Amino acid sequence: MGIDSLKGEKGHKNWIKFIGTAGARFVVARQLRSSGGLWLSFQGVNLYMDPGPGALVRVLTANPPLDPTTLDGILLSHKHLDHSGDINAMIEAMTEGGYRRRGVLFAPEEALEEDPVILRYIRSYLGKIEILRKHETYSLGDLHFSTAGRHRHPVETYGFNFHLPRATVSCITDAKFHSDLISQYPGEVLLLNVVLLAELPDRQIDHLTLEDVKIILKETRAQKVILTHFGTRMLEANPSKLAQRLSEESGKEVIAATDGMVLEMEEILAKDI
Ligand SMILES: [Zn+2]
Ligand SMILES: [Zn+2]
């Protein structure tokens, strides 16, 4: 189904379009998957999450194309390049080249201060900048979302719970697994950034692995779990096959996101929850 048919006036539809599903550096560098992040359209609010390298081009060339000037805000989980590479370009696009001061940027302090990824001259184009902190709730129009605790990740990183009227959509962005992660993301729908197929023997990387996903599936109350942000090994192992196996094992619906995939919340809520 096309995006146009998903857009309502009031009585809007809630959907997520996966502009990109790339995770680790090699996948981004080779563009084995797009590194565009997510376009969220919740409660009539358009919010772009984690515009990685190529996000703007992918948005404009999407089928049907999306219009960045319709964005109400940009949400950055953390400043790593695969999440922030196109953030300045996306802010410029949202603000019509900086000529129309508008839109809200939500970002961790670290993305704005030490070694910032958001250029200082571009910040003046924005209507507002809101600093993300742990366990806070934020609003953009009719959309309300909250952060969980700070993730175990090399830079200041947050995941999100998007509170829709009939359900919560939880999004565990880049994180090393720890047991109290799961209770902080109570959504009926759960997005997981699964970069790693397995722990690397030679070095510790602060990302979820497929084994972590198995633990999460046992404990989460979500009935629909979407895997994204794949590293090279995950892609080689065929994410859709992995997701199918996880569905069979867990009895929950597990989906591997693909570039351009649209997830419609109403269908999920009507059918599955
Ligand atoms: Zn990442
Ligand atoms: Zn990261």
PDB file of C-alpha atoms and ligand atoms in Angstrom:
ATOM      1  CA  MET A   1       0.000   0.000   0.000  1.00  0.00           C
ATOM      2  CA  GLY A   2       1.318   3.463  -0.895  1.00  0.00           C
ATOM      3  CA  ILE A   3       2.028   6.170   1.612  1.00  0.00           C
ATOM      4  CA  ASP A   4      -0.603   8.489   0.108  1.00  0.00           C
ATOM      5  CA  SER A   5      -3.356   6.063   0.904  1.00  0.00           C
ATOM      6  CA  LEU A   6      -2.076   5.876   4.483  1.00  0.00           C
ATOM      7  CA  LYS A   7      -2.329   9.590   5.083  1.00  0.00           C
ATOM      8  CA  GLY A   8      -5.571  10.806   6.562  1.00  0.00           C
ATOM      9  CA  GLU A   9      -6.705  14.293   7.488  1.00  0.00           C
ATOM     10  CA  LYS A  10      -7.917  13.703  11.023  1.00  0.00           C
ATOM     11  CA  GLY A  11      -8.436  10.033  11.653  1.00  0.00           C
ATOM     12  CA  HIS A  12      -4.855   9.756  10.392  1.00  0.00           C
ATOM     13  CA  LYS A  13      -3.196   6.380  10.114  1.00  0.00           C
ATOM     14  CA  ASN A  14      -0.213   5.468  12.206  1.00  0.00           C
ATOM     15  CA  TRP A  15       2.664   3.932  10.289  1.00  0.00           C
ATOM     16  CA  ILE A  16       6.427   3.477  10.169  1.00  0.00           C
ATOM     17  CA  LYS A  17       8.401   3.366   6.950  1.00  0.00           C
ATOM     18  CA  PHE A  18      11.804   1.742   7.155  1.00  0.00           C
ATOM     19  CA  ILE A  19      13.812   4.066   4.921  1.00  0.00           C
ATOM     20  CA  GLY A  20      16.927   2.098   5.828  1.00  0.00           C
ATOM     21  CA  THR A  21      17.749  -1.119   7.662  1.00  0.00           C
ATOM     22  CA  ALA A  22      21.574  -1.028   7.681  1.00  0.00           C
ATOM     23  CA  GLY A  23      23.408  -1.367  10.969  1.00  0.00           C
ATOM     24  CA  ALA A  24      27.128  -1.862  11.160  1.00  0.00           C
ATOM     25  CA  ARG A  25      29.832   0.136   9.456  1.00  0.00           C
ATOM     26  CA  PHE A  26      30.526  -2.208   6.545  1.00  0.00           C
ATOM     27  CA  VAL A  27      26.851  -2.486   5.663  1.00  0.00           C
ATOM     28  CA  VAL A  28      26.632   1.303   5.687  1.00  0.00           C
ATOM     29  CA  ALA A  29      29.920   1.849   3.815  1.00  0.00           C
ATOM     30  CA  ARG A  30      28.938  -0.566   1.063  1.00  0.00           C
ATOM     31  CA  GLN A  31      25.234   0.341   1.242  1.00  0.00           C
ATOM     32  CA  LEU A  32      24.333  -3.345   1.325  1.00  0.00           C
ATOM     33  CA  ARG A  33      21.207  -1.975   2.948  1.00  0.00           C
ATOM     34  CA  SER A  34      20.174   1.662   3.038  1.00  0.00           C
ATOM     35  CA  SER A  35      21.247   3.555   6.160  1.00  0.00           C
ATOM     36  CA  GLY A  36      18.294   5.926   6.123  1.00  0.00           C
ATOM     37  CA  GLY A  37      16.605   5.301   9.479  1.00  0.00           C
ATOM     38  CA  LEU A  38      12.835   5.508  10.013  1.00  0.00           C
ATOM     39  CA  TRP A  39       9.990   7.816   9.018  1.00  0.00           C
ATOM     40  CA  LEU A  40       7.342   7.655  11.730  1.00  0.00           C
ATOM     41  CA  SER A  41       3.866   9.001  11.113  1.00  0.00           C
ATOM     42  CA  PHE A  42       2.079   8.807  14.457  1.00  0.00           C
ATOM     43  CA  GLN A  43      -0.999  10.799  15.550  1.00  0.00           C
ATOM     44  CA  GLY A  44      -0.767  12.994  12.466  1.00  0.00           C
ATOM     45  CA  VAL A  45       2.819  13.922  13.360  1.00  0.00           C
ATOM     46  CA  ASN A  46       5.705  13.181  11.010  1.00  0.00           C
ATOM     47  CA  LEU A  47       8.899  12.421  12.867  1.00  0.00           C
ATOM     48  CA  TYR A  48      12.144  11.246  11.291  1.00  0.00           C
ATOM     49  CA  MET A  49      14.281   9.000  13.428  1.00  0.00           C
ATOM     50  CA  ASP A  50      18.029   8.561  12.919  1.00  0.00           C
ATOM     51  CA  PRO A  51      18.714   9.940   9.427  1.00  0.00           C
ATOM     52  CA  GLY A  52      21.888   8.039   8.558  1.00  0.00           C
ATOM     53  CA  PRO A  53      23.972   8.473   5.395  1.00  0.00           C
ATOM     54  CA  GLY A  54      21.756   8.691   2.314  1.00  0.00           C
ATOM     55  CA  ALA A  55      18.512   9.313   4.218  1.00  0.00           C
ATOM     56  CA  LEU A  56      17.543  12.418   2.275  1.00  0.00           C
ATOM     57  CA  VAL A  57      18.119  10.818  -1.134  1.00  0.00           C
ATOM     58  CA  ARG A  58      16.207   7.702  -0.092  1.00  0.00           C
ATOM     59  CA  VAL A  59      13.276   9.788   1.139  1.00  0.00           C
ATOM     60  CA  LEU A  60      13.076  11.820  -2.070  1.00  0.00           C
ATOM     61  CA  THR A  61      13.415   8.746  -4.286  1.00  0.00           C
ATOM     62  CA  ALA A  62      11.053   6.541  -2.254  1.00  0.00           C
ATOM     63  CA  ASN A  63       8.037   5.155  -4.071  1.00  0.00           C
ATOM     64  CA  PRO A  64       5.942   7.187  -3.589  1.00  0.00           C
ATOM     65  CA  PRO A  65       8.382   9.946  -2.589  1.00  0.00           C
ATOM     66  CA  LEU A  66       8.107  11.478   0.855  1.00  0.00           C
ATOM     67  CA  ASP A  67       8.318  15.229   1.346  1.00  0.00           C
ATOM     68  CA  PRO A  68      10.769  16.339   4.073  1.00  0.00           C
ATOM     69  CA  THR A  69       8.996  19.706   4.368  1.00  0.00           C
ATOM     70  CA  THR A  70       6.071  17.785   5.909  1.00  0.00           C
ATOM     71  CA  LEU A  71       8.269  16.644   8.804  1.00  0.00           C
ATOM     72  CA  ASP A  72       7.398  18.048  12.214  1.00  0.00           C
ATOM     73  CA  GLY A  73      10.571  16.883  13.875  1.00  0.00           C
ATOM     74  CA  ILE A  74      13.732  14.820  13.831  1.00  0.00           C
ATOM     75  CA  LEU A  75      14.646  12.390  16.592  1.00  0.00           C
ATOM     76  CA  LEU A  76      18.238  11.276  17.087  1.00  0.00           C
ATOM     77  CA  SER A  77      18.888   8.278  19.334  1.00  0.00           C
ATOM     78  CA  HIS A  78      22.651   8.908  19.386  1.00  0.00           C
ATOM     79  CA  LYS A  79      25.362  10.523  17.383  1.00  0.00           C
ATOM     80  CA  HIS A  80      26.964   7.530  15.661  1.00  0.00           C
ATOM     81  CA  LEU A  81      27.374   8.140  11.940  1.00  0.00           C
ATOM     82  CA  ASP A  82      24.949   5.426  10.816  1.00  0.00           C
ATOM     83  CA  HIS A  83      22.234   7.371  12.682  1.00  0.00           C
ATOM     84  CA  SER A  84      23.305  10.963  12.135  1.00  0.00           C
ATOM     85  CA  GLY A  85      25.131  11.116   8.777  1.00  0.00           C
ATOM     86  CA  ASP A  86      22.327  13.014   7.034  1.00  0.00           C
ATOM     87  CA  ILE A  87      20.931  14.889  10.023  1.00  0.00           C
ATOM     88  CA  ASN A  88      22.092  18.305   8.833  1.00  0.00           C
ATOM     89  CA  ALA A  89      20.819  17.666   5.307  1.00  0.00           C
ATOM     90  CA  MET A  90      17.480  16.511   6.726  1.00  0.00           C
ATOM     91  CA  ILE A  91      17.158  19.600   8.944  1.00  0.00           C
ATOM     92  CA  GLU A  92      17.841  21.802   5.907  1.00  0.00           C
ATOM     93  CA  ALA A  93      15.265  19.894   3.878  1.00  0.00           C
ATOM     94  CA  MET A  94      12.670  20.078   6.671  1.00  0.00           C
ATOM     95  CA  THR A  95      13.176  23.838   6.964  1.00  0.00           C
ATOM     96  CA  GLU A  96      13.179  24.490   3.198  1.00  0.00           C
ATOM     97  CA  GLY A  97      16.865  25.320   3.125  1.00  0.00           C
ATOM     98  CA  GLY A  98      16.691  27.158   6.405  1.00  0.00           C
ATOM     99  CA  TYR A  99      14.255  29.750   5.024  1.00  0.00           C
ATOM    100  CA  ARG A 100      11.320  28.475   7.045  1.00  0.00           C
ATOM    101  CA  ARG A 101      12.232  28.213  10.699  1.00  0.00           C
ATOM    102  CA  ARG A 102      10.319  25.238  11.978  1.00  0.00           C
ATOM    103  CA  GLY A 103      10.468  21.715  13.353  1.00  0.00           C
ATOM    104  CA  VAL A 104      11.788  20.243  16.573  1.00  0.00           C
ATOM    105  CA  LEU A 105      15.049  18.371  16.969  1.00  0.00           C
ATOM    106  CA  PHE A 106      15.242  15.840  19.798  1.00  0.00           C
ATOM    107  CA  ALA A 107      18.823  14.774  20.492  1.00  0.00           C
ATOM    108  CA  PRO A 108      21.080  13.676  23.355  1.00  0.00           C
ATOM    109  CA  GLU A 109      23.280  16.399  24.775  1.00  0.00           C
ATOM    110  CA  GLU A 110      26.393  14.614  23.535  1.00  0.00           C
ATOM    111  CA  ALA A 111      25.233  15.031  19.934  1.00  0.00           C
ATOM    112  CA  LEU A 112      25.111  18.794  20.415  1.00  0.00           C
ATOM    113  CA  GLU A 113      28.096  19.489  22.601  1.00  0.00           C
ATOM    114  CA  GLU A 114      31.315  17.467  22.592  1.00  0.00           C
ATOM    115  CA  ASP A 115      32.267  16.695  18.958  1.00  0.00           C
ATOM    116  CA  PRO A 116      28.762  17.682  17.802  1.00  0.00           C
ATOM    117  CA  VAL A 117      27.095  16.112  14.787  1.00  0.00           C
ATOM    118  CA  ILE A 118      24.551  18.900  14.368  1.00  0.00           C
ATOM    119  CA  LEU A 119      26.240  21.916  12.801  1.00  0.00           C
ATOM    120  CA  ARG A 120      25.861  25.059  14.862  1.00  0.00           C
ATOM    121  CA  TYR A 121      24.743  27.320  12.009  1.00  0.00           C
ATOM    122  CA  ILE A 122      22.024  24.823  11.057  1.00  0.00           C
ATOM    123  CA  ARG A 123      20.576  24.799  14.590  1.00  0.00           C
ATOM    124  CA  SER A 124      19.154  28.285  14.010  1.00  0.00           C
ATOM    125  CA  TYR A 125      16.868  26.852  11.289  1.00  0.00           C
ATOM    126  CA  LEU A 126      14.995  24.810  13.856  1.00  0.00           C
ATOM    127  CA  GLY A 127      11.903  25.910  15.730  1.00  0.00           C
ATOM    128  CA  LYS A 128      13.172  24.219  18.865  1.00  0.00           C
ATOM    129  CA  ILE A 129      15.828  21.848  20.179  1.00  0.00           C
ATOM    130  CA  GLU A 130      14.878  19.462  22.961  1.00  0.00           C
ATOM    131  CA  ILE A 131      17.612  17.621  24.821  1.00  0.00           C
ATOM    132  CA  LEU A 132      16.924  13.944  25.381  1.00  0.00           C
ATOM    133  CA  ARG A 133      17.507  12.649  28.882  1.00  0.00           C
ATOM    134  CA  LYS A 134      16.760   9.318  30.491  1.00  0.00           C
ATOM    135  CA  HIS A 135      13.214   8.518  31.622  1.00  0.00           C
ATOM    136  CA  GLU A 136      11.648  11.710  30.267  1.00  0.00           C
ATOM    137  CA  THR A 137       8.449  12.207  28.298  1.00  0.00           C
ATOM    138  CA  TYR A 138       8.308  14.455  25.253  1.00  0.00           C
ATOM    139  CA  SER A 139       5.461  15.738  23.094  1.00  0.00           C
ATOM    140  CA  LEU A 140       5.254  16.822  19.503  1.00  0.00           C
ATOM    141  CA  GLY A 141       1.712  17.821  18.581  1.00  0.00           C
ATOM    142  CA  ASP A 142      -0.515  14.903  19.583  1.00  0.00           C
ATOM    143  CA  LEU A 143       2.393  12.477  19.736  1.00  0.00           C
ATOM    144  CA  HIS A 144       3.830  11.627  23.128  1.00  0.00           C
ATOM    145  CA  PHE A 145       6.940   9.519  23.589  1.00  0.00           C
ATOM    146  CA  SER A 146       9.341   8.744  26.385  1.00  0.00           C
ATOM    147  CA  THR A 147      12.948   7.706  26.729  1.00  0.00           C
ATOM    148  CA  ALA A 148      14.071   4.682  28.703  1.00  0.00           C
ATOM    149  CA  GLY A 149      17.339   4.613  30.634  1.00  0.00           C
ATOM    150  CA  ARG A 150      20.630   5.407  28.943  1.00  0.00           C
ATOM    151  CA  HIS A 151      21.802   2.445  26.888  1.00  0.00           C
ATOM    152  CA  ARG A 152      25.073   0.626  27.284  1.00  0.00           C
ATOM    153  CA  HIS A 153      26.665   1.948  24.125  1.00  0.00           C
ATOM    154  CA  PRO A 154      29.874   3.956  23.540  1.00  0.00           C
ATOM    155  CA  VAL A 155      28.044   7.293  23.219  1.00  0.00           C
ATOM    156  CA  GLU A 156      24.953   8.752  24.942  1.00  0.00           C
ATOM    157  CA  THR A 157      22.125   6.662  23.495  1.00  0.00           C
ATOM    158  CA  TYR A 158      18.399   6.379  24.165  1.00  0.00           C
ATOM    159  CA  GLY A 159      15.599   4.139  22.989  1.00  0.00           C
ATOM    160  CA  PHE A 160      11.955   5.183  22.882  1.00  0.00           C
ATOM    161  CA  ASN A 161       8.390   4.281  23.774  1.00  0.00           C
ATOM    162  CA  PHE A 162       5.856   5.924  21.490  1.00  0.00           C
ATOM    163  CA  HIS A 163       2.530   6.170  23.280  1.00  0.00           C
ATOM    164  CA  LEU A 164      -0.308   5.822  20.796  1.00  0.00           C
ATOM    165  CA  PRO A 165      -3.897   5.891  22.109  1.00  0.00           C
ATOM    166  CA  ARG A 166      -4.425   2.134  21.830  1.00  0.00           C
ATOM    167  CA  ALA A 167      -0.922   0.784  22.089  1.00  0.00           C
ATOM    168  CA  THR A 168       2.704   1.555  22.719  1.00  0.00           C
ATOM    169  CA  VAL A 169       5.425   1.106  20.118  1.00  0.00           C
ATOM    170  CA  SER A 170       8.801   0.455  21.726  1.00  0.00           C
ATOM    171  CA  CYS A 171      12.083   0.904  19.967  1.00  0.00           C
ATOM    172  CA  ILE A 172      15.305  -0.512  21.407  1.00  0.00           C
ATOM    173  CA  THR A 173      17.972   1.337  19.457  1.00  0.00           C
ATOM    174  CA  ASP A 174      21.677   0.426  19.601  1.00  0.00           C
ATOM    175  CA  ALA A 175      22.397  -1.197  22.964  1.00  0.00           C
ATOM    176  CA  LYS A 176      24.367  -3.889  24.693  1.00  0.00           C
ATOM    177  CA  PHE A 177      21.912  -6.312  26.229  1.00  0.00           C
ATOM    178  CA  HIS A 178      21.248  -6.210  29.935  1.00  0.00           C
ATOM    179  CA  SER A 179      18.411  -7.796  31.826  1.00  0.00           C
ATOM    180  CA  ASP A 180      16.599  -4.614  32.878  1.00  0.00           C
ATOM    181  CA  LEU A 181      16.385  -3.436  29.267  1.00  0.00           C
ATOM    182  CA  ILE A 182      13.238  -5.440  28.552  1.00  0.00           C
ATOM    183  CA  SER A 183      10.997  -4.018  31.285  1.00  0.00           C
ATOM    184  CA  GLN A 184      11.789  -0.505  30.109  1.00  0.00           C
ATOM    185  CA  TYR A 185      10.219  -1.210  26.729  1.00  0.00           C
ATOM    186  CA  PRO A 186       6.671  -2.428  27.436  1.00  0.00           C
ATOM    187  CA  GLY A 187       5.193  -1.847  23.959  1.00  0.00           C
ATOM    188  CA  GLU A 188       2.802  -4.202  22.197  1.00  0.00           C
ATOM    189  CA  VAL A 189       4.989  -3.601  19.152  1.00  0.00           C
ATOM    190  CA  LEU A 190       8.754  -3.785  19.583  1.00  0.00           C
ATOM    191  CA  LEU A 191      11.484  -2.679  17.180  1.00  0.00           C
ATOM    192  CA  LEU A 192      14.958  -4.056  17.816  1.00  0.00           C
ATOM    193  CA  ASN A 193      18.283  -2.953  16.370  1.00  0.00           C
ATOM    194  CA  VAL A 194      19.987  -6.311  15.911  1.00  0.00           C
ATOM    195  CA  VAL A 195      23.431  -5.640  14.532  1.00  0.00           C
ATOM    196  CA  LEU A 196      25.158  -8.869  15.517  1.00  0.00           C
ATOM    197  CA  LEU A 197      24.500 -12.497  14.713  1.00  0.00           C
ATOM    198  CA  ALA A 198      26.712 -13.488  17.656  1.00  0.00           C
ATOM    199  CA  GLU A 199      29.251 -11.976  20.038  1.00  0.00           C
ATOM    200  CA  LEU A 200      32.601 -11.521  18.362  1.00  0.00           C
ATOM    201  CA  PRO A 201      35.289 -13.686  19.992  1.00  0.00           C
ATOM    202  CA  ASP A 202      38.032 -11.078  19.746  1.00  0.00           C
ATOM    203  CA  ARG A 203      36.265  -7.929  20.862  1.00  0.00           C
ATOM    204  CA  GLN A 204      33.285  -6.704  22.763  1.00  0.00           C
ATOM    205  CA  ILE A 205      30.760  -4.717  20.762  1.00  0.00           C
ATOM    206  CA  ASP A 206      27.903  -2.953  22.501  1.00  0.00           C
ATOM    207  CA  HIS A 207      25.064  -4.232  20.329  1.00  0.00           C
ATOM    208  CA  LEU A 208      22.225  -6.729  20.555  1.00  0.00           C
ATOM    209  CA  THR A 209      22.919 -10.185  19.172  1.00  0.00           C
ATOM    210  CA  LEU A 210      20.524 -12.807  17.878  1.00  0.00           C
ATOM    211  CA  GLU A 211      20.945 -14.669  21.184  1.00  0.00           C
ATOM    212  CA  ASP A 212      19.843 -11.543  23.037  1.00  0.00           C
ATOM    213  CA  VAL A 213      16.768 -11.391  20.801  1.00  0.00           C
ATOM    214  CA  LYS A 214      15.825 -14.926  21.911  1.00  0.00           C
ATOM    215  CA  ILE A 215      15.912 -13.823  25.553  1.00  0.00           C
ATOM    216  CA  ILE A 216      13.926 -10.674  24.749  1.00  0.00           C
ATOM    217  CA  LEU A 217      11.286 -12.722  22.906  1.00  0.00           C
ATOM    218  CA  LYS A 218      10.805 -14.926  25.963  1.00  0.00           C
ATOM    219  CA  GLU A 219      10.258 -11.980  28.282  1.00  0.00           C
ATOM    220  CA  THR A 220       8.657  -9.213  26.234  1.00  0.00           C
ATOM    221  CA  ARG A 221       4.922  -8.646  26.260  1.00  0.00           C
ATOM    222  CA  ALA A 222       5.114  -7.534  22.617  1.00  0.00           C
ATOM    223  CA  GLN A 223       3.346  -9.854  20.214  1.00  0.00           C
ATOM    224  CA  LYS A 224       4.896  -8.257  17.163  1.00  0.00           C
ATOM    225  CA  VAL A 225       8.661  -7.791  17.002  1.00  0.00           C
ATOM    226  CA  ILE A 226      10.473  -6.177  14.105  1.00  0.00           C
ATOM    227  CA  LEU A 227      14.194  -6.696  13.626  1.00  0.00           C
ATOM    228  CA  THR A 228      16.247  -4.037  11.831  1.00  0.00           C
ATOM    229  CA  HIS A 229      19.670  -2.325  11.706  1.00  0.00           C
ATOM    230  CA  PHE A 230      21.531  -5.384  10.486  1.00  0.00           C
ATOM    231  CA  GLY A 231      25.275  -5.964  10.420  1.00  0.00           C
ATOM    232  CA  THR A 232      27.098  -7.982   7.763  1.00  0.00           C
ATOM    233  CA  ARG A 233      26.795 -11.385   9.446  1.00  0.00           C
ATOM    234  CA  MET A 234      23.112 -10.882  10.095  1.00  0.00           C
ATOM    235  CA  LEU A 235      22.565 -10.092   6.418  1.00  0.00           C
ATOM    236  CA  GLU A 236      24.615 -13.114   5.337  1.00  0.00           C
ATOM    237  CA  ALA A 237      22.493 -15.302   7.601  1.00  0.00           C
ATOM    238  CA  ASN A 238      19.304 -14.062   5.867  1.00  0.00           C
ATOM    239  CA  PRO A 239      17.294 -11.986   8.334  1.00  0.00           C
ATOM    240  CA  SER A 240      13.904 -13.088   7.013  1.00  0.00           C
ATOM    241  CA  LYS A 241      14.781 -16.762   7.543  1.00  0.00           C
ATOM    242  CA  LEU A 242      16.092 -15.985  11.010  1.00  0.00           C
ATOM    243  CA  ALA A 243      12.895 -14.088  11.782  1.00  0.00           C
ATOM    244  CA  GLN A 244      10.774 -16.992  10.590  1.00  0.00           C
ATOM    245  CA  ARG A 245      12.662 -19.385  12.863  1.00  0.00           C
ATOM    246  CA  LEU A 246      12.321 -17.006  15.801  1.00  0.00           C
ATOM    247  CA  SER A 247       8.568 -16.772  15.136  1.00  0.00           C
ATOM    248  CA  GLU A 248       8.239 -20.552  15.227  1.00  0.00           C
ATOM    249  CA  GLU A 249      10.291 -20.843  18.414  1.00  0.00           C
ATOM    250  CA  SER A 250       8.620 -17.991  20.282  1.00  0.00           C
ATOM    251  CA  GLY A 251       5.040 -18.106  18.998  1.00  0.00           C
ATOM    252  CA  LYS A 252       5.276 -14.354  18.427  1.00  0.00           C
ATOM    253  CA  GLU A 253       5.257 -12.612  15.111  1.00  0.00           C
ATOM    254  CA  VAL A 254       8.848 -11.713  14.261  1.00  0.00           C
ATOM    255  CA  ILE A 255       9.540  -9.749  11.110  1.00  0.00           C
ATOM    256  CA  ALA A 256      12.870  -8.789   9.542  1.00  0.00           C
ATOM    257  CA  ALA A 257      12.544  -5.272   8.167  1.00  0.00           C
ATOM    258  CA  THR A 258      13.509  -4.548   4.593  1.00  0.00           C
ATOM    259  CA  ASP A 259      14.357  -1.203   3.005  1.00  0.00           C
ATOM    260  CA  GLY A 260      11.155   0.604   2.113  1.00  0.00           C
ATOM    261  CA  MET A 261       8.918  -1.619   4.239  1.00  0.00           C
ATOM    262  CA  VAL A 262       5.850   0.088   5.717  1.00  0.00           C
ATOM    263  CA  LEU A 263       4.425  -1.088   9.018  1.00  0.00           C
ATOM    264  CA  GLU A 264       0.823  -0.040   9.537  1.00  0.00           C
ATOM    265  CA  MET A 265      -0.188   0.141  13.173  1.00  0.00           C
ATOM    266  CA  GLU A 266      -3.942  -0.082  12.674  1.00  0.00           C
ATOM    267  CA  GLU A 267      -3.624  -3.419  10.911  1.00  0.00           C
ATOM    268  CA  ILE A 268      -1.454  -4.683  13.723  1.00  0.00           C
ATOM    269  CA  LEU A 269      -3.850  -3.503  16.382  1.00  0.00           C
ATOM    270  CA  ALA A 270      -6.915  -4.807  14.609  1.00  0.00           C
ATOM    271  CA  LYS A 271      -5.534  -8.239  13.883  1.00  0.00           C
ATOM    272  CA  ASP A 272      -2.980  -9.186  16.390  1.00  0.00           C
ATOM    273  CA  ILE A 273      -3.378  -7.469  19.734  1.00  0.00           C
TER     274      ILE A 273
HETATM  275 ZN    ZN B   1      23.832   1.942  14.782  1.00  0.00          ZN
HETATM  276 ZN    ZN B   2      25.555   3.158  17.645  1.00  0.00          ZN
END
